[in-house]
XYZ file of C-alpha atoms in Angstrom:
248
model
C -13.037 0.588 41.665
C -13.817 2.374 44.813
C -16.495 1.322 47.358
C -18.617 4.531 45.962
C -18.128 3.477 42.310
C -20.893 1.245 39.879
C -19.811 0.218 36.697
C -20.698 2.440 34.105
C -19.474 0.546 31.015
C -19.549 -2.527 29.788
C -16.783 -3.739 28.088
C -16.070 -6.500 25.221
C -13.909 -8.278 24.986
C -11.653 -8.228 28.628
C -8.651 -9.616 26.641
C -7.159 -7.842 23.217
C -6.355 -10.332 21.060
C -4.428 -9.835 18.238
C -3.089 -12.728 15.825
C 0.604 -11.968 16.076
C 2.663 -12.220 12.717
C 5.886 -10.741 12.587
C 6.424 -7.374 10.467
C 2.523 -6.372 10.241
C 0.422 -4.281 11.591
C -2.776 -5.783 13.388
C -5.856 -4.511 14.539
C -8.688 -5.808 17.098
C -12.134 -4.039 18.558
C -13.374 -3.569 21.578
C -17.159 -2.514 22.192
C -18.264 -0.067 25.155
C -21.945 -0.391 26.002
C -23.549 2.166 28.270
C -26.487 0.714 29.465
C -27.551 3.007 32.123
C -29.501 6.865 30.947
C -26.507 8.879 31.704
C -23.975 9.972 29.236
C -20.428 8.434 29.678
C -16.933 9.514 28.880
C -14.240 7.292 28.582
C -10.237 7.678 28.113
C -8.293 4.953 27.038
C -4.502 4.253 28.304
C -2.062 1.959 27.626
C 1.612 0.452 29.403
C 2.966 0.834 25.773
C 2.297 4.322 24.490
C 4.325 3.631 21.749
C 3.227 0.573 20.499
C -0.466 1.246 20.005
C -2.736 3.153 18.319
C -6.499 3.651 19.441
C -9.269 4.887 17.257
C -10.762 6.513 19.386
C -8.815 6.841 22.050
C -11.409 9.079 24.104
C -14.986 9.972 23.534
C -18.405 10.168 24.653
C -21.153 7.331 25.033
C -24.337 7.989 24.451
C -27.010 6.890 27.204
C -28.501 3.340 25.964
C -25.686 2.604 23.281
C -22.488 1.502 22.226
C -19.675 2.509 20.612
C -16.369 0.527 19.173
C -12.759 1.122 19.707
C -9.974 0.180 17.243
C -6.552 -1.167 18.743
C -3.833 -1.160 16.352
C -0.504 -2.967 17.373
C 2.107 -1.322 15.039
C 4.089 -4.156 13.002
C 6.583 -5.594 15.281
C 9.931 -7.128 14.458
C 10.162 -10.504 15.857
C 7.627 -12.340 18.371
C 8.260 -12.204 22.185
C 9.069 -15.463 24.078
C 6.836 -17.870 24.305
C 4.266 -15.890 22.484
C 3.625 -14.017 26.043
C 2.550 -10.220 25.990
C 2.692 -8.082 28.938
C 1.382 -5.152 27.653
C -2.295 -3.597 29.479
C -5.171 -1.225 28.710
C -7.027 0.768 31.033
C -10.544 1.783 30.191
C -11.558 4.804 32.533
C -14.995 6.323 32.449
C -16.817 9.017 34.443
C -20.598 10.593 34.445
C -20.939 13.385 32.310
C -23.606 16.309 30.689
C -25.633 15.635 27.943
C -23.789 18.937 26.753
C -20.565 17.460 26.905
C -18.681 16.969 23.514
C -15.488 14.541 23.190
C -13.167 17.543 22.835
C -14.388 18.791 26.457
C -12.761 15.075 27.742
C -9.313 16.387 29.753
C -7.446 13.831 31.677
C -8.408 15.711 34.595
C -11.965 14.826 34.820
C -10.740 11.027 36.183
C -8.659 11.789 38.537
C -9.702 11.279 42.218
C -9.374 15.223 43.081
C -12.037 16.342 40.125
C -14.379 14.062 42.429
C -15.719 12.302 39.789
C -16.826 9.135 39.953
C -14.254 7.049 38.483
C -15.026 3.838 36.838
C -11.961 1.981 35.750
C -11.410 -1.703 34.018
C -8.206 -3.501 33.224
C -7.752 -5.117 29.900
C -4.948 -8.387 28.777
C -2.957 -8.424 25.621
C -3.116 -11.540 24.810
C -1.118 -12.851 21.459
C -2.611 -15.732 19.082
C -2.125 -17.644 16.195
C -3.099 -16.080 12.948
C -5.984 -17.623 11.250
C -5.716 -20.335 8.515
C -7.345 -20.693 5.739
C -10.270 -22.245 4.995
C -11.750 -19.638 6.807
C -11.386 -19.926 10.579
C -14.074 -21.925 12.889
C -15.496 -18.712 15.098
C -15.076 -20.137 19.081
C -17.049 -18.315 21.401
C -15.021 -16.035 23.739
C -15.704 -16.660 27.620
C -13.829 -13.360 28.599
C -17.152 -11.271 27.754
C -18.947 -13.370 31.059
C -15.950 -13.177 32.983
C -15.625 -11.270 36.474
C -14.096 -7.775 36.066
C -10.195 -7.706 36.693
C -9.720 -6.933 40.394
C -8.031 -3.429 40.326
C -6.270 -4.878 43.655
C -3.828 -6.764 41.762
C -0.841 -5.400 38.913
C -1.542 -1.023 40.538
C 2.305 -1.328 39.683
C 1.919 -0.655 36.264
C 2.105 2.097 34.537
C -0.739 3.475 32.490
C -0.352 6.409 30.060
C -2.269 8.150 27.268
C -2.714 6.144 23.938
C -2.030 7.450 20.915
C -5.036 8.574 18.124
C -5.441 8.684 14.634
C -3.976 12.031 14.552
C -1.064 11.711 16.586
C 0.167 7.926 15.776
C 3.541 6.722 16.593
C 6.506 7.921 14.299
C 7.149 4.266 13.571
C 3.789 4.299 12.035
C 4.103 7.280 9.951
C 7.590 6.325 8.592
C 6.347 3.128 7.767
C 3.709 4.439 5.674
C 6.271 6.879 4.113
C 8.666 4.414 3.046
C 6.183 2.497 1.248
C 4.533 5.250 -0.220
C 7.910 6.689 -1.659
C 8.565 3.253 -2.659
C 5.329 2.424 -4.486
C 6.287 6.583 -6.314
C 9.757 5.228 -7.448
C 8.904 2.026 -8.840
C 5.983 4.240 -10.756
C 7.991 7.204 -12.007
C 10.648 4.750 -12.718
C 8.345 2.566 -15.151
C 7.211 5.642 -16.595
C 10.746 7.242 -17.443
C 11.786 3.968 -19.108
C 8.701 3.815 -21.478
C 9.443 7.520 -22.477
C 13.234 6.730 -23.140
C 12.164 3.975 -25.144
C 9.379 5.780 -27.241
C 11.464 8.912 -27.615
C 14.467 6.806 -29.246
C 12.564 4.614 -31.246
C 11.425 8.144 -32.752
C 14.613 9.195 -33.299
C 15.786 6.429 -35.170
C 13.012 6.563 -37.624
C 13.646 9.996 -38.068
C 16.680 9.036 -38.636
C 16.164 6.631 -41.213
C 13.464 8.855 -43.398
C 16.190 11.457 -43.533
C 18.592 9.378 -45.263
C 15.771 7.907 -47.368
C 14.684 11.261 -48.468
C 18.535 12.550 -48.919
C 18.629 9.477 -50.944
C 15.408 10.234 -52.870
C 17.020 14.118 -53.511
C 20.371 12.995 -54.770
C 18.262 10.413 -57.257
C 16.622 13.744 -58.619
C 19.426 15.521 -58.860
C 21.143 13.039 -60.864
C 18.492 13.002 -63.782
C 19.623 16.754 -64.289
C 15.993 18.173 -63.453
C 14.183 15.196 -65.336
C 12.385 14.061 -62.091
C 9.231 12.156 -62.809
C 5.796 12.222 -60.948
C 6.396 9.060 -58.960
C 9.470 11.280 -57.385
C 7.456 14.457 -56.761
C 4.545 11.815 -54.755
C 7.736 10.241 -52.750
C 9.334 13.449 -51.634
C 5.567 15.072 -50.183
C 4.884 11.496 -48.410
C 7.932 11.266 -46.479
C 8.332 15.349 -45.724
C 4.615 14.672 -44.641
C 5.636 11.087 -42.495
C 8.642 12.948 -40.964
C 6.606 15.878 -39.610
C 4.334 13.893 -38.243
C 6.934 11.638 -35.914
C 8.562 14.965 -35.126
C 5.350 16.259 -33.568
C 4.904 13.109 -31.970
């Protein structure tokens, strides 16, 4: 921050931290409070554009209030050494109108020529064990009382826009592709089978009342016209059996 700037939002917690399992996506929060009577805009970046999605990734905080961001680390493919993430987030906010609507936020308005205000606040990655079950004994976080990071120290790095909801990384959306298409196959598949089965099982009866009732005809045929009652009863039941498994 700049000797002109005040803080504008509060922000909880100062380190991300995700429980890091391999092949998974994982999600933490982070809250912005606005405790001043001015309404606040804030814009989200990131060192790893490609790796994260935020939800949402700019917006507008409301004078007296807060509002919660979603991190999501996309799933990764093996753990870094030594569990040790260098990844950052940068939280910038500026003074707005009470007319001002999220989809008015431009990356322009915190720059230093718009001269705005700028309020900005460096954020860790940090990476941590995934809970255990039983459920987890909740140990209170110190980062939420800790000093600010010093915007002095790491101006090497380089900040860029996050990704939203809208615009996630491809990784994401071919992830979700693959096991959508994959949860499709295994259904239609299921479903195919079960017809195949039903359909031949049909057959094959049909199959076998035909012969009965070719059998049943020839019988007739060989009393020379002398068919009985009993006959005439078996011939309607199985013409009326066989139509209905053909209409089945």
């Amino acid at each position: 921050m700049g000797p002109d700037s005040k803080e504008l939002l509060g922000i909880e917690p100062l380190e991300l931290q995700f429980p890091f399992e391999t092949k998974k996506q994982i999600s933490c929060s982070m809250q912005l409070t606005n405790g001043t009577d001015d309404y606040i805009a804030f814009k989200v970046k990131t060192t790893s554009p490609k790796k994260y999605c935020v939800r949402p990734n700019s917006g507008i905080v409301p004078p007296r209030s807060t509002s919660n961001v979603i991190v999501t680390m996309q799933a990764q493919k093996e753990a870094p050494p030594d569990m040790q993430c260098k990844d950052k987030f940068l939280v910038q906010s500026v003074i707005v109108g009470a007319d001002t609507s999220a989809r008015d936020i431009t990356g322009e308005m915190f720059t230093k020529e718009s001269g705005n205000v700028v309020d900005e606040v460096k954020l860790k990655v940090v990476y941590v064990p995934p809970p255990k079950p039983p459920s987890p004994v909740h140990e209170g976080s110190e980062e939420g009382s800790s000093p600010r990071p010093s915007l002095s120290n790491g101006n090497n790095f380089n900040y860029q826009e996050t990704m939203s909801e809208s615009d996630e990384p491809p990784l994401f959306s071919a992830v979700k592709a693959h096991k959508d298409q994959e949860e499709l196959t295994s259904e239609t598949s299921a479903l195919i089978s079960r017809l195949t089965e039903e359909r031949n099982s049909a057959i094959q009866q049909n199959n076998k009342l035909r012969e009965e009732l070719d059998l049943v005809r020839r019988e007739i045929s060989n009393r020379n016209g002398g068919f009985s009652f009993v006959f005439v009863v078996a011939i309607a039941l199985l013409g009326i059996l066989l139509g209905f498994i053909m209409k089945k």
